[in-house]
Amino acid sequence: ARHVSYTYTPMRYAWTDLNINGTHTSRNIVIDKLMQAFCNWDRKAASRVHRFAAVSQAVSRRIQHAYQREASVIYPPVETGRFHPNRQREDYYITVSRLVSHKRIDLLVKAFTQLDLPLLIIGDGPELPRLKNLAGSNIKFLGYQTDENVAELMSKARGFVCAAEEDFGIAIVEAQAAGCPVIAYGQGGALETIVDSVTGIHFPEQTVESLVEAIIQFDRVWDSFRADDLVNHAKHFDKKCFMKQFLEFVEPANPVERDFVK
C-alpha cells in the first residue's frame, strides 16, 4: 500500500566511521569498498520509503545525512510504571546491557576497577570471559536477571552507567524511572534522554580517563539529584507518550491505513 507509513534506519556501520567493536578507528580498504557498495544499494532502497521515523534526533540526523530526507522522531516506548525509586540507596553502581563489544562494557570495567568502586553488571554475551579477566573483585557479573530483579536493583543503585553510543538507550530511561541518576557517554540518544546535572551527567570522550573523571564528578554532586526529578523526566518517554506520537505520525493516513496500523 503506497500510503502506509514506514520506518527505516540507516545501517550505522556503513554510513559512519563506527566499527562493530564500538570504536571510531579507520577501517581497511576492502571493508571501506564493501561499505560504499552497501551505501549505494541502501540509498536506492531508501528512495522507495514513503515516510521516515527515527527513535531519536541523533538517528533523524543520520537519516538526513544519508538520504537527504526528513524523519519524524518517535521515542521508543518505555514501561516506566515498572520502576519505583527506593529512598534507601546503596553504594553500588549498575549497568544493564548485552555483553557485546560495541556496548563498551570494557570501559566500565576498567574505570570501576581503577577506582575500586562496586559495579553490578547485568546481562550476558560473548564478551563475558574477556570482561571477567579485566575486572577486579569489586565488579560483580550477575548474568540474566528477571524484570523484577532489574527494577529492584536499579531502585537501590547509587548510579547507572553507560559507555556506549546509544541510538536511544531504553535502560538509561528505565534507570531514571527508578530514581537512579545516570553517567553516560555524551553522544547519540543520551543527549536527549538525560538532563545534564538534573537526571545525570555526560562524559565527553569514550575513554577510561574521561569516564573516571565523570564518576568522580558524579560522586561530588550525587546529593543534588532528586528522585522526583528523575521519575518525572522518565515519564516523557513512557509508552503512553509513544502511542500519542505514533498516532500523530500516522494521522495523515486514511481510515483503512489506520486499521492497518492497529
mmCIF file of C-alpha atoms in Angstrom:
data_model
loop_
_atom_site.group_PDB
_atom_site.id
_atom_site.type_symbol
_atom_site.label_atom_id
_atom_site.label_comp_id
_atom_site.label_asym_id
_atom_site.label_seq_id
_atom_site.Cartn_x
_atom_site.Cartn_y
_atom_site.Cartn_z
ATOM 1 C CA ALA A 1 0.000 0.000 0.000
ATOM 2 C CA ARG A 2 1.590 3.224 -1.151
ATOM 3 C CA HIS A 3 0.261 5.368 1.680
ATOM 4 C CA VAL A 4 1.266 3.128 4.577
ATOM 5 C CA SER A 5 3.871 4.855 6.733
ATOM 6 C CA TYR A 6 7.178 3.057 7.031
ATOM 7 C CA THR A 7 10.114 3.358 9.371
ATOM 8 C CA TYR A 8 13.642 2.981 8.109
ATOM 9 C CA THR A 9 17.000 3.306 9.875
ATOM 10 C CA PRO A 10 20.346 3.612 8.057
ATOM 11 C CA MET A 11 22.904 0.900 8.666
ATOM 12 C CA ARG A 12 25.161 2.824 11.029
ATOM 13 C CA TYR A 13 28.307 0.829 10.290
ATOM 14 C CA ALA A 14 28.107 1.676 6.589
ATOM 15 C CA TRP A 15 27.185 5.330 6.945
ATOM 16 C CA THR A 16 29.573 6.285 9.758
ATOM 17 C CA ASP A 17 33.126 5.523 10.807
ATOM 18 C CA LEU A 18 31.823 3.457 13.723
ATOM 19 C CA ASN A 19 33.240 -0.049 13.925
ATOM 20 C CA ILE A 20 31.442 -3.139 15.185
ATOM 21 C CA ASN A 21 33.514 -3.008 18.389
ATOM 22 C CA GLY A 22 32.257 0.496 19.136
ATOM 23 C CA THR A 23 35.458 2.339 18.249
ATOM 24 C CA HIS A 24 35.890 5.016 15.590
ATOM 25 C CA THR A 25 39.220 3.903 14.161
ATOM 26 C CA SER A 26 39.790 3.708 10.400
ATOM 27 C CA ARG A 27 38.915 0.524 8.508
ATOM 28 C CA ASN A 28 40.836 -1.222 5.742
ATOM 29 C CA ILE A 29 40.335 -0.511 2.034
ATOM 30 C CA VAL A 30 38.401 -3.719 1.307
ATOM 31 C CA ILE A 31 35.843 -3.079 4.067
ATOM 32 C CA ASP A 32 35.513 0.566 3.003
ATOM 33 C CA LYS A 33 34.700 -0.514 -0.562
ATOM 34 C CA LEU A 34 32.139 -3.029 0.664
ATOM 35 C CA MET A 35 30.527 -0.372 2.838
ATOM 36 C CA GLN A 36 30.395 2.047 -0.098
ATOM 37 C CA ALA A 37 28.682 -0.579 -2.243
ATOM 38 C CA PHE A 38 26.180 -1.138 0.544
ATOM 39 C CA CYS A 39 25.543 2.607 0.821
ATOM 40 C CA ASN A 40 24.735 2.788 -2.900
ATOM 41 C CA TRP A 41 22.257 -0.082 -2.582
ATOM 42 C CA ASP A 42 20.825 1.331 0.647
ATOM 43 C CA ARG A 43 20.254 4.769 -0.884
ATOM 44 C CA LYS A 44 18.269 3.233 -3.748
ATOM 45 C CA ALA A 45 16.202 1.137 -1.346
ATOM 46 C CA ALA A 46 15.514 4.179 0.828
ATOM 47 C CA SER A 47 14.115 6.084 -2.164
ATOM 48 C CA ARG A 48 11.088 3.746 -2.064
ATOM 49 C CA VAL A 49 10.245 4.638 1.540
ATOM 50 C CA HIS A 50 7.104 6.759 1.873
ATOM 51 C CA ARG A 51 7.884 8.340 5.248
ATOM 52 C CA PHE A 52 10.656 8.005 7.807
ATOM 53 C CA ALA A 53 10.525 7.731 11.589
ATOM 54 C CA ALA A 54 13.528 7.681 13.924
ATOM 55 C CA VAL A 55 13.966 6.715 17.575
ATOM 56 C CA SER A 56 15.892 9.912 18.395
ATOM 57 C CA GLN A 57 17.075 13.209 16.973
ATOM 58 C CA ALA A 58 20.505 11.599 16.591
ATOM 59 C CA VAL A 59 19.116 8.933 14.255
ATOM 60 C CA SER A 60 16.985 11.520 12.473
ATOM 61 C CA ARG A 61 20.146 13.465 11.655
ATOM 62 C CA ARG A 62 21.761 10.303 10.281
ATOM 63 C CA ILE A 63 18.783 9.734 8.002
ATOM 64 C CA GLN A 64 19.016 13.330 6.794
ATOM 65 C CA HIS A 65 22.724 12.919 6.131
ATOM 66 C CA ALA A 66 22.390 9.563 4.369
ATOM 67 C CA TYR A 67 19.212 10.053 2.349
ATOM 68 C CA GLN A 68 18.552 13.803 2.413
ATOM 69 C CA ARG A 69 15.102 13.051 3.870
ATOM 70 C CA GLU A 70 13.294 14.319 6.953
ATOM 71 C CA ALA A 71 12.488 11.804 9.696
ATOM 72 C CA SER A 72 9.921 12.313 12.440
ATOM 73 C CA VAL A 73 11.182 11.429 15.906
ATOM 74 C CA ILE A 74 9.101 8.867 17.794
ATOM 75 C CA TYR A 75 10.815 7.871 21.004
ATOM 76 C CA PRO A 76 10.521 4.129 21.821
ATOM 77 C CA PRO A 77 8.010 3.069 24.490
ATOM 78 C CA VAL A 78 9.480 2.608 27.967
ATOM 79 C CA GLU A 79 7.458 0.853 30.651
ATOM 80 C CA THR A 80 8.276 3.429 33.307
ATOM 81 C CA GLY A 81 5.498 2.157 35.576
ATOM 82 C CA ARG A 82 7.547 -0.978 36.319
ATOM 83 C CA PHE A 83 10.103 1.113 38.213
ATOM 84 C CA HIS A 84 9.911 2.919 41.532
ATOM 85 C CA PRO A 85 12.679 4.689 43.476
ATOM 86 C CA ASN A 86 13.798 3.303 46.805
ATOM 87 C CA ARG A 87 14.573 6.061 49.288
ATOM 88 C CA GLN A 88 17.309 3.917 50.822
ATOM 89 C CA ARG A 89 20.012 3.939 48.162
ATOM 90 C CA GLU A 90 23.043 1.665 48.383
ATOM 91 C CA ASP A 91 26.647 2.283 47.333
ATOM 92 C CA TYR A 92 26.835 0.149 44.186
ATOM 93 C CA TYR A 93 26.610 1.328 40.573
ATOM 94 C CA ILE A 94 24.811 -0.683 37.929
ATOM 95 C CA THR A 95 24.604 -1.269 34.191
ATOM 96 C CA VAL A 96 22.231 -3.429 32.148
ATOM 97 C CA SER A 97 23.418 -4.451 28.708
ATOM 98 C CA ARG A 98 24.171 -7.193 26.250
ATOM 99 C CA LEU A 99 27.831 -8.065 26.719
ATOM 100 C CA VAL A 100 28.940 -7.340 23.170
ATOM 101 C CA SER A 101 31.917 -5.268 22.100
ATOM 102 C CA HIS A 102 30.138 -2.160 20.800
ATOM 103 C CA LYS A 103 28.463 -1.618 24.189
ATOM 104 C CA ARG A 104 31.943 -0.761 25.573
ATOM 105 C CA ILE A 105 31.432 -2.521 28.880
ATOM 106 C CA ASP A 106 35.221 -2.843 28.935
ATOM 107 C CA LEU A 107 35.467 0.886 29.676
ATOM 108 C CA LEU A 108 33.140 0.492 32.649
ATOM 109 C CA VAL A 109 35.096 -2.488 33.985
ATOM 110 C CA LYS A 110 38.448 -0.744 33.660
ATOM 111 C CA ALA A 111 37.225 2.544 35.181
ATOM 112 C CA PHE A 112 35.491 0.948 38.174
ATOM 113 C CA THR A 113 38.385 -1.444 38.766
ATOM 114 C CA GLN A 114 40.727 1.543 38.809
ATOM 115 C CA LEU A 115 38.515 3.406 41.283
ATOM 116 C CA ASP A 116 37.719 0.250 43.303
ATOM 117 C CA LEU A 117 34.016 1.105 43.367
ATOM 118 C CA PRO A 118 31.280 -1.570 43.388
ATOM 119 C CA LEU A 119 29.685 -2.193 39.963
ATOM 120 C CA LEU A 120 26.928 -4.696 39.154
ATOM 121 C CA ILE A 121 26.778 -5.818 35.516
ATOM 122 C CA ILE A 122 23.501 -7.392 34.400
ATOM 123 C CA GLY A 123 23.419 -9.227 31.091
ATOM 124 C CA ASP A 124 25.071 -11.989 29.115
ATOM 125 C CA GLY A 125 27.063 -12.121 25.912
ATOM 126 C CA PRO A 126 30.247 -13.237 24.154
ATOM 127 C CA GLU A 127 32.367 -10.568 25.876
ATOM 128 C CA LEU A 128 31.846 -12.078 29.332
ATOM 129 C CA PRO A 129 35.129 -14.089 29.561
ATOM 130 C CA ARG A 130 37.239 -11.123 28.422
ATOM 131 C CA LEU A 131 35.475 -8.731 30.786
ATOM 132 C CA LYS A 132 35.983 -11.070 33.735
ATOM 133 C CA ASN A 133 39.701 -11.112 33.004
ATOM 134 C CA LEU A 134 39.759 -7.303 33.126
ATOM 135 C CA ALA A 135 37.689 -6.988 36.284
ATOM 136 C CA GLY A 136 38.733 -6.513 39.868
ATOM 137 C CA SER A 137 36.947 -8.111 42.804
ATOM 138 C CA ASN A 138 34.675 -5.059 43.072
ATOM 139 C CA ILE A 139 32.931 -5.965 39.777
ATOM 140 C CA LYS A 140 30.028 -8.430 40.006
ATOM 141 C CA PHE A 141 28.628 -10.143 36.898
ATOM 142 C CA LEU A 142 25.011 -11.114 37.585
ATOM 143 C CA GLY A 143 24.116 -12.517 34.158
ATOM 144 C CA TYR A 144 20.476 -12.615 33.155
ATOM 145 C CA GLN A 145 18.035 -11.202 35.688
ATOM 146 C CA THR A 146 14.245 -11.068 35.663
ATOM 147 C CA ASP A 147 12.497 -7.759 35.043
ATOM 148 C CA GLU A 148 11.519 -7.695 38.701
ATOM 149 C CA ASN A 149 15.109 -8.129 39.884
ATOM 150 C CA VAL A 150 16.378 -5.472 37.473
ATOM 151 C CA ALA A 151 13.799 -2.987 38.752
ATOM 152 C CA GLU A 152 14.686 -3.777 42.363
ATOM 153 C CA LEU A 153 18.442 -3.428 41.823
ATOM 154 C CA MET A 154 18.036 -0.184 39.869
ATOM 155 C CA SER A 155 15.810 1.262 42.590
ATOM 156 C CA LYS A 156 18.631 0.937 45.134
ATOM 157 C CA ALA A 157 21.677 1.735 42.980
ATOM 158 C CA ARG A 158 23.742 4.852 43.506
ATOM 159 C CA GLY A 159 24.058 5.395 39.766
ATOM 160 C CA PHE A 160 23.574 3.810 36.350
ATOM 161 C CA VAL A 161 26.484 3.847 33.896
ATOM 162 C CA CYS A 162 26.597 3.562 30.108
ATOM 163 C CA ALA A 163 29.695 3.900 27.918
ATOM 164 C CA ALA A 164 28.079 3.061 24.553
ATOM 165 C CA GLU A 165 26.824 5.486 21.921
ATOM 166 C CA GLU A 166 23.162 4.545 22.024
ATOM 167 C CA ASP A 167 20.607 5.361 19.344
ATOM 168 C CA PHE A 168 18.129 5.889 22.198
ATOM 169 C CA GLY A 169 19.004 3.813 25.271
ATOM 170 C CA ILE A 170 15.939 2.323 26.947
ATOM 171 C CA ALA A 171 17.856 1.169 30.044
ATOM 172 C CA ILE A 172 19.029 4.755 30.606
ATOM 173 C CA VAL A 173 15.398 5.893 30.848
ATOM 174 C CA GLU A 174 14.442 2.896 32.988
ATOM 175 C CA ALA A 175 17.155 3.855 35.465
ATOM 176 C CA GLN A 176 15.747 7.363 35.759
ATOM 177 C CA ALA A 177 12.256 5.919 36.282
ATOM 178 C CA ALA A 178 13.781 4.018 39.218
ATOM 179 C CA GLY A 179 15.175 7.268 40.646
ATOM 180 C CA CYS A 180 18.714 6.271 39.673
ATOM 181 C CA PRO A 181 20.847 9.091 38.166
ATOM 182 C CA VAL A 182 22.915 8.246 35.095
ATOM 183 C CA ILE A 183 26.514 8.632 33.937
ATOM 184 C CA ALA A 184 26.544 8.225 30.152
ATOM 185 C CA TYR A 185 28.730 8.863 27.135
ATOM 186 C CA GLY A 186 27.638 12.207 25.721
ATOM 187 C CA GLN A 187 26.669 11.154 22.203
ATOM 188 C CA GLY A 188 23.572 9.767 20.498
ATOM 189 C CA GLY A 189 20.290 9.380 22.331
ATOM 190 C CA ALA A 190 21.810 10.012 25.773
ATOM 191 C CA LEU A 191 21.948 13.717 24.936
ATOM 192 C CA GLU A 192 18.142 13.650 24.590
ATOM 193 C CA THR A 193 17.203 11.362 27.474
ATOM 194 C CA ILE A 194 19.435 12.802 30.209
ATOM 195 C CA VAL A 195 19.145 16.344 31.553
ATOM 196 C CA ASP A 196 22.708 17.201 32.487
ATOM 197 C CA SER A 197 23.182 17.886 36.225
ATOM 198 C CA VAL A 198 19.461 17.163 36.837
ATOM 199 C CA THR A 199 18.996 13.489 35.943
ATOM 200 C CA GLY A 200 22.638 12.606 35.342
ATOM 201 C CA ILE A 201 25.855 13.710 33.695
ATOM 202 C CA HIS A 202 27.574 13.089 30.357
ATOM 203 C CA PHE A 203 31.242 12.338 29.796
ATOM 204 C CA PRO A 204 32.748 13.749 26.584
ATOM 205 C CA GLU A 205 35.205 11.087 25.417
ATOM 206 C CA GLN A 206 34.807 7.331 25.075
ATOM 207 C CA THR A 207 37.897 6.640 27.180
ATOM 208 C CA VAL A 208 38.627 5.245 30.622
ATOM 209 C CA GLU A 209 40.145 8.581 31.678
ATOM 210 C CA SER A 210 37.051 10.562 30.708
ATOM 211 C CA LEU A 211 34.762 8.082 32.443
ATOM 212 C CA VAL A 212 36.831 8.065 35.625
ATOM 213 C CA GLU A 213 36.680 11.852 35.770
ATOM 214 C CA ALA A 214 32.903 11.734 35.280
ATOM 215 C CA ILE A 215 32.440 9.189 38.074
ATOM 216 C CA ILE A 216 34.454 11.362 40.467
ATOM 217 C CA GLN A 217 32.419 14.431 39.454
ATOM 218 C CA PHE A 218 29.172 12.451 39.830
ATOM 219 C CA ASP A 219 30.154 11.385 43.342
ATOM 220 C CA ARG A 220 30.717 15.024 44.335
ATOM 221 C CA VAL A 221 27.242 16.143 43.208
ATOM 222 C CA TRP A 222 25.295 12.942 43.951
ATOM 223 C CA ASP A 223 23.326 14.531 46.790
ATOM 224 C CA SER A 224 21.912 17.134 44.387
ATOM 225 C CA PHE A 225 19.964 14.586 42.304
ATOM 226 C CA ARG A 226 16.299 14.350 43.271
ATOM 227 C CA ALA A 227 14.345 11.152 42.684
ATOM 228 C CA ASP A 228 11.187 13.087 41.786
ATOM 229 C CA ASP A 229 13.019 14.950 39.017
ATOM 230 C CA LEU A 230 14.332 11.683 37.611
ATOM 231 C CA VAL A 231 10.956 9.942 37.697
ATOM 232 C CA ASN A 232 9.090 12.886 36.178
ATOM 233 C CA HIS A 233 11.618 13.193 33.372
ATOM 234 C CA ALA A 234 11.391 9.478 32.569
ATOM 235 C CA LYS A 235 7.633 9.802 32.120
ATOM 236 C CA HIS A 236 8.246 11.835 28.948
ATOM 237 C CA PHE A 237 9.296 8.537 27.350
ATOM 238 C CA ASP A 238 6.517 6.354 28.724
ATOM 239 C CA LYS A 239 4.663 4.039 26.337
ATOM 240 C CA LYS A 240 1.616 6.336 26.534
ATOM 241 C CA CYS A 241 3.720 9.111 25.034
ATOM 242 C CA PHE A 242 4.902 6.712 22.347
ATOM 243 C CA MET A 243 1.332 5.836 21.368
ATOM 244 C CA LYS A 244 0.425 9.523 21.147
ATOM 245 C CA GLN A 245 3.446 10.294 18.955
ATOM 246 C CA PHE A 246 2.878 7.241 16.786
ATOM 247 C CA LEU A 247 -0.791 8.039 16.191
ATOM 248 C CA GLU A 248 0.136 11.616 15.296
ATOM 249 C CA PHE A 249 2.673 10.215 12.833
ATOM 250 C CA VAL A 250 0.054 8.090 11.049
ATOM 251 C CA GLU A 251 -2.750 10.682 11.312
ATOM 252 C CA PRO A 252 -2.443 11.722 7.624
ATOM 253 C CA ALA A 253 -3.323 8.143 6.704
ATOM 254 C CA ASN A 254 -6.859 7.295 5.655
ATOM 255 C CA PRO A 255 -9.143 5.071 7.830
ATOM 256 C CA VAL A 256 -8.044 1.920 6.003
ATOM 257 C CA GLU A 257 -4.424 2.673 6.842
ATOM 258 C CA ARG A 258 -5.229 3.396 10.476
ATOM 259 C CA ASP A 259 -6.901 -0.003 10.690
ATOM 260 C CA PHE A 260 -3.743 -1.484 9.173
ATOM 261 C CA VAL A 261 -1.629 0.138 11.910
ATOM 262 C CA LYS A 262 -3.885 -1.242 14.633
#
